[in-house]
Amino acid sequence: MPGDDRSERVEDVLARLRRNGGRVTKARQLLLEELFDRGGHRTAEELAGAVQDRAPEVHLSTIYRNLDELERLGVVTHSHMGHGPAAYHLAETAHPHLVCERCGSTIDVPDEVLGGLMATVRRRYGFAIDPHHFAIPGRCRACSGDAGAPARG
Ligand SMILES: [Zn+2]
Ligand SMILES: [Zn+2]
Ligand SMILES: [Zn+2]
């Protein structure tokens, strides 16, 4: 993929922002670089900390405002992983999550894992599940005492 280089991908997103009427600021650029560099599952405060390491003048409120606008522009999405603060991802890499209620570990899964459930719910109830917004809670293999059992599916 030619757009695989990080700065090129950040540039792609910034170009999309400009086309959609968004401004490109230093805080926004640093925020996107963080999201591209280290992937998702970072809270607004963690992202703010990382941006502030490089640009101490950027306020937490600026990060929140930027995340909101990047969400409106379809660049970033958030997921609720449990009781804590939301985790942010680039929209293009969004995916469903399983979160263990006992140890807090999370598992990223591909959309097709939920495909059957989504199709059934849509057919029976006309309801379109958003598979990315909330994590599915439960017990991980280790916490369910199932460590030796073969993986299913
Ligand atoms: Zn667990
Ligand atoms: Zn994830
Ligand atoms: Zn939400």
PDB file of C-alpha atoms and ligand atoms in Angstrom:
ATOM      1  CA  MET A   1       0.000   0.000   0.000  1.00  0.00           C
ATOM      2  CA  PRO A   2       1.595   3.287  -1.043  1.00  0.00           C
ATOM      3  CA  GLY A   3      -0.037   5.256   1.794  1.00  0.00           C
ATOM      4  CA  ASP A   4       1.536   3.082   4.454  1.00  0.00           C
ATOM      5  CA  ASP A   5       4.208   5.556   5.433  1.00  0.00           C
ATOM      6  CA  ARG A   6       3.045   7.323   8.582  1.00  0.00           C
ATOM      7  CA  SER A   7       3.628  10.931   7.597  1.00  0.00           C
ATOM      8  CA  GLU A   8       1.921  10.269   4.274  1.00  0.00           C
ATOM      9  CA  ARG A   9      -1.105   8.840   6.077  1.00  0.00           C
ATOM     10  CA  VAL A  10      -1.205  11.787   8.469  1.00  0.00           C
ATOM     11  CA  GLU A  11      -1.067  14.048   5.405  1.00  0.00           C
ATOM     12  CA  ASP A  12      -3.985  12.134   3.850  1.00  0.00           C
ATOM     13  CA  VAL A  13      -6.080  12.728   6.936  1.00  0.00           C
ATOM     14  CA  LEU A  14      -5.084  16.378   7.128  1.00  0.00           C
ATOM     15  CA  ALA A  15      -6.050  16.806   3.462  1.00  0.00           C
ATOM     16  CA  ARG A  16      -9.415  15.185   4.200  1.00  0.00           C
ATOM     17  CA  LEU A  17      -9.837  17.585   7.124  1.00  0.00           C
ATOM     18  CA  ARG A  18      -9.171  20.587   4.921  1.00  0.00           C
ATOM     19  CA  ARG A  19     -11.620  19.367   2.290  1.00  0.00           C
ATOM     20  CA  ASN A  20     -14.285  18.975   4.959  1.00  0.00           C
ATOM     21  CA  GLY A  21     -13.726  22.463   6.259  1.00  0.00           C
ATOM     22  CA  GLY A  22     -11.600  21.496   9.270  1.00  0.00           C
ATOM     23  CA  ARG A  23      -8.583  23.515  10.266  1.00  0.00           C
ATOM     24  CA  VAL A  24      -5.130  21.979  10.581  1.00  0.00           C
ATOM     25  CA  THR A  25      -3.466  23.063  13.791  1.00  0.00           C
ATOM     26  CA  LYS A  26      -0.294  21.911  15.475  1.00  0.00           C
ATOM     27  CA  ALA A  27      -2.261  20.214  18.269  1.00  0.00           C
ATOM     28  CA  ARG A  28      -4.342  18.366  15.724  1.00  0.00           C
ATOM     29  CA  GLN A  29      -1.328  17.246  13.739  1.00  0.00           C
ATOM     30  CA  LEU A  30       0.460  15.965  16.868  1.00  0.00           C
ATOM     31  CA  LEU A  31      -2.704  14.192  17.976  1.00  0.00           C
ATOM     32  CA  LEU A  32      -3.015  12.394  14.651  1.00  0.00           C
ATOM     33  CA  GLU A  33       0.652  11.432  14.727  1.00  0.00           C
ATOM     34  CA  GLU A  34       0.133   9.875  18.148  1.00  0.00           C
ATOM     35  CA  LEU A  35      -2.887   7.921  16.940  1.00  0.00           C
ATOM     36  CA  PHE A  36      -1.023   6.678  13.870  1.00  0.00           C
ATOM     37  CA  ASP A  37       2.154   5.845  15.780  1.00  0.00           C
ATOM     38  CA  ARG A  38       0.824   3.848  18.649  1.00  0.00           C
ATOM     39  CA  GLY A  39      -2.607   2.757  17.564  1.00  0.00           C
ATOM     40  CA  GLY A  40      -5.767   2.875  19.586  1.00  0.00           C
ATOM     41  CA  HIS A  41      -6.978   2.257  23.118  1.00  0.00           C
ATOM     42  CA  ARG A  42      -5.724   5.503  24.474  1.00  0.00           C
ATOM     43  CA  THR A  43      -7.856   7.817  26.523  1.00  0.00           C
ATOM     44  CA  ALA A  44      -8.102  11.552  25.875  1.00  0.00           C
ATOM     45  CA  GLU A  45      -5.861  12.140  28.915  1.00  0.00           C
ATOM     46  CA  GLU A  46      -3.211   9.721  27.688  1.00  0.00           C
ATOM     47  CA  LEU A  47      -3.260  11.320  24.262  1.00  0.00           C
ATOM     48  CA  ALA A  48      -3.049  14.750  25.857  1.00  0.00           C
ATOM     49  CA  GLY A  49      -0.024  13.642  27.888  1.00  0.00           C
ATOM     50  CA  ALA A  50       1.724  12.372  24.774  1.00  0.00           C
ATOM     51  CA  VAL A  51       0.968  15.543  22.837  1.00  0.00           C
ATOM     52  CA  GLN A  52       2.087  17.703  25.782  1.00  0.00           C
ATOM     53  CA  ASP A  53       5.429  15.886  25.868  1.00  0.00           C
ATOM     54  CA  ARG A  54       6.062  17.456  22.493  1.00  0.00           C
ATOM     55  CA  ALA A  55       4.027  20.657  22.824  1.00  0.00           C
ATOM     56  CA  PRO A  56       3.561  21.589  26.501  1.00  0.00           C
ATOM     57  CA  GLU A  57       1.402  24.604  25.611  1.00  0.00           C
ATOM     58  CA  VAL A  58      -1.450  22.412  24.342  1.00  0.00           C
ATOM     59  CA  HIS A  59      -4.219  22.232  26.952  1.00  0.00           C
ATOM     60  CA  LEU A  60      -6.290  19.182  27.799  1.00  0.00           C
ATOM     61  CA  SER A  61      -9.421  21.100  26.791  1.00  0.00           C
ATOM     62  CA  THR A  62      -7.878  21.627  23.343  1.00  0.00           C
ATOM     63  CA  ILE A  63      -7.330  17.878  23.025  1.00  0.00           C
ATOM     64  CA  TYR A  64     -10.971  17.169  23.957  1.00  0.00           C
ATOM     65  CA  ARG A  65     -12.185  19.749  21.464  1.00  0.00           C
ATOM     66  CA  ASN A  66      -9.971  18.291  18.752  1.00  0.00           C
ATOM     67  CA  LEU A  67     -11.083  14.740  19.433  1.00  0.00           C
ATOM     68  CA  ASP A  68     -14.721  15.884  19.194  1.00  0.00           C
ATOM     69  CA  GLU A  69     -14.145  17.598  15.898  1.00  0.00           C
ATOM     70  CA  LEU A  70     -12.078  14.730  14.475  1.00  0.00           C
ATOM     71  CA  GLU A  71     -14.981  12.435  15.387  1.00  0.00           C
ATOM     72  CA  ARG A  72     -17.469  14.692  13.642  1.00  0.00           C
ATOM     73  CA  LEU A  73     -15.247  14.646  10.575  1.00  0.00           C
ATOM     74  CA  GLY A  74     -15.129  10.859  10.624  1.00  0.00           C
ATOM     75  CA  VAL A  75     -11.380  10.569  11.286  1.00  0.00           C
ATOM     76  CA  VAL A  76     -11.502   9.292  14.873  1.00  0.00           C
ATOM     77  CA  THR A  77     -13.957   7.136  16.834  1.00  0.00           C
ATOM     78  CA  HIS A  78     -14.167   6.224  20.508  1.00  0.00           C
ATOM     79  CA  SER A  79     -15.024   2.987  22.289  1.00  0.00           C
ATOM     80  CA  HIS A  80     -16.183   2.430  25.845  1.00  0.00           C
ATOM     81  CA  MET A  81     -14.041  -0.431  27.082  1.00  0.00           C
ATOM     82  CA  GLY A  82     -15.558  -0.695  30.546  1.00  0.00           C
ATOM     83  CA  HIS A  83     -16.314   1.674  33.387  1.00  0.00           C
ATOM     84  CA  GLY A  84     -13.353   3.935  32.696  1.00  0.00           C
ATOM     85  CA  PRO A  85     -12.870   6.716  30.177  1.00  0.00           C
ATOM     86  CA  ALA A  86     -13.376   6.056  26.463  1.00  0.00           C
ATOM     87  CA  ALA A  87     -10.515   4.867  24.250  1.00  0.00           C
ATOM     88  CA  TYR A  88      -9.858   6.517  20.903  1.00  0.00           C
ATOM     89  CA  HIS A  89      -9.027   4.911  17.566  1.00  0.00           C
ATOM     90  CA  LEU A  90      -8.572   6.085  14.033  1.00  0.00           C
ATOM     91  CA  ALA A  91     -11.922   5.460  12.343  1.00  0.00           C
ATOM     92  CA  GLU A  92     -10.266   3.449   9.589  1.00  0.00           C
ATOM     93  CA  THR A  93      -8.975   0.873  12.062  1.00  0.00           C
ATOM     94  CA  ALA A  94     -12.055   0.705  14.331  1.00  0.00           C
ATOM     95  CA  HIS A  95     -13.044  -2.789  15.449  1.00  0.00           C
ATOM     96  CA  PRO A  96     -15.169  -4.510  18.091  1.00  0.00           C
ATOM     97  CA  HIS A  97     -13.713  -5.281  21.523  1.00  0.00           C
ATOM     98  CA  LEU A  98     -14.209  -7.934  24.152  1.00  0.00           C
ATOM     99  CA  VAL A  99     -13.400  -6.756  27.665  1.00  0.00           C
ATOM    100  CA  CYS A 100     -12.845  -8.997  30.672  1.00  0.00           C
ATOM    101  CA  GLU A 101     -14.866  -7.791  33.666  1.00  0.00           C
ATOM    102  CA  ARG A 102     -12.509  -9.481  36.071  1.00  0.00           C
ATOM    103  CA  CYS A 103      -8.985  -8.571  34.923  1.00  0.00           C
ATOM    104  CA  GLY A 104      -9.794  -5.738  32.534  1.00  0.00           C
ATOM    105  CA  SER A 105      -7.919  -7.223  29.584  1.00  0.00           C
ATOM    106  CA  THR A 106      -9.301  -6.422  26.154  1.00  0.00           C
ATOM    107  CA  ILE A 107      -9.296  -8.370  22.904  1.00  0.00           C
ATOM    108  CA  ASP A 108      -9.616  -6.701  19.510  1.00  0.00           C
ATOM    109  CA  VAL A 109     -11.739  -8.768  17.154  1.00  0.00           C
ATOM    110  CA  PRO A 110     -12.630  -8.344  13.485  1.00  0.00           C
ATOM    111  CA  ASP A 111     -16.120  -7.182  12.488  1.00  0.00           C
ATOM    112  CA  GLU A 112     -17.047 -10.584  11.065  1.00  0.00           C
ATOM    113  CA  VAL A 113     -16.957 -12.140  14.544  1.00  0.00           C
ATOM    114  CA  LEU A 114     -20.216 -10.260  15.210  1.00  0.00           C
ATOM    115  CA  GLY A 115     -21.601 -10.710  11.703  1.00  0.00           C
ATOM    116  CA  GLY A 116     -24.063 -13.473  12.606  1.00  0.00           C
ATOM    117  CA  LEU A 117     -25.445 -11.593  15.606  1.00  0.00           C
ATOM    118  CA  MET A 118     -25.725  -8.367  13.624  1.00  0.00           C
ATOM    119  CA  ALA A 119     -27.589 -10.096  10.794  1.00  0.00           C
ATOM    120  CA  THR A 120     -29.985 -11.872  13.171  1.00  0.00           C
ATOM    121  CA  VAL A 121     -30.791  -8.740  15.142  1.00  0.00           C
ATOM    122  CA  ARG A 122     -31.318  -6.745  11.977  1.00  0.00           C
ATOM    123  CA  ARG A 123     -33.620  -9.384  10.506  1.00  0.00           C
ATOM    124  CA  ARG A 124     -35.703  -9.945  13.633  1.00  0.00           C
ATOM    125  CA  TYR A 125     -35.837  -6.471  15.134  1.00  0.00           C
ATOM    126  CA  GLY A 126     -34.812  -4.155  12.329  1.00  0.00           C
ATOM    127  CA  PHE A 127     -32.046  -3.004  14.642  1.00  0.00           C
ATOM    128  CA  ALA A 128     -28.614  -2.064  13.306  1.00  0.00           C
ATOM    129  CA  ILE A 129     -25.921  -2.835  15.884  1.00  0.00           C
ATOM    130  CA  ASP A 130     -22.975  -0.452  16.110  1.00  0.00           C
ATOM    131  CA  PRO A 131     -20.232  -3.003  16.766  1.00  0.00           C
ATOM    132  CA  HIS A 132     -17.548  -0.460  17.695  1.00  0.00           C
ATOM    133  CA  HIS A 133     -19.039   1.924  20.234  1.00  0.00           C
ATOM    134  CA  PHE A 134     -19.157  -0.363  23.286  1.00  0.00           C
ATOM    135  CA  ALA A 135     -17.025  -3.354  24.197  1.00  0.00           C
ATOM    136  CA  ILE A 136     -18.758  -6.665  24.888  1.00  0.00           C
ATOM    137  CA  PRO A 137     -18.195  -7.569  28.552  1.00  0.00           C
ATOM    138  CA  GLY A 138     -17.467 -11.068  29.831  1.00  0.00           C
ATOM    139  CA  ARG A 139     -14.638 -13.231  31.114  1.00  0.00           C
ATOM    140  CA  CYS A 140     -11.388 -13.856  29.297  1.00  0.00           C
ATOM    141  CA  ARG A 141     -10.109 -17.392  28.906  1.00  0.00           C
ATOM    142  CA  ALA A 142      -7.783 -17.166  31.912  1.00  0.00           C
ATOM    143  CA  CYS A 143     -10.458 -15.680  34.197  1.00  0.00           C
ATOM    144  CA  SER A 144     -13.154 -18.129  33.163  1.00  0.00           C
ATOM    145  CA  GLY A 145     -10.944 -20.996  34.341  1.00  0.00           C
ATOM    146  CA  ASP A 146     -10.951 -22.228  30.799  1.00  0.00           C
ATOM    147  CA  ALA A 147      -7.213 -21.900  30.226  1.00  0.00           C
ATOM    148  CA  GLY A 148      -6.698 -25.427  29.001  1.00  0.00           C
ATOM    149  CA  ALA A 149      -9.729 -25.596  26.751  1.00  0.00           C
ATOM    150  CA  PRO A 150      -9.163 -25.456  23.010  1.00  0.00           C
ATOM    151  CA  ALA A 151     -10.087 -22.200  21.302  1.00  0.00           C
ATOM    152  CA  ARG A 152     -13.446 -22.450  19.607  1.00  0.00           C
ATOM    153  CA  GLY A 153     -14.381 -20.961  16.296  1.00  0.00           C
TER     154      GLY A 153
HETATM  155 ZN    ZN B   1      -9.636 -11.759  32.534  1.00  0.00          ZN
HETATM  156 ZN    ZN B   2      -9.221  -1.709  19.784  1.00  0.00          ZN
HETATM  157 ZN    ZN B   3     -19.652   6.990  23.369  1.00  0.00          ZN
END
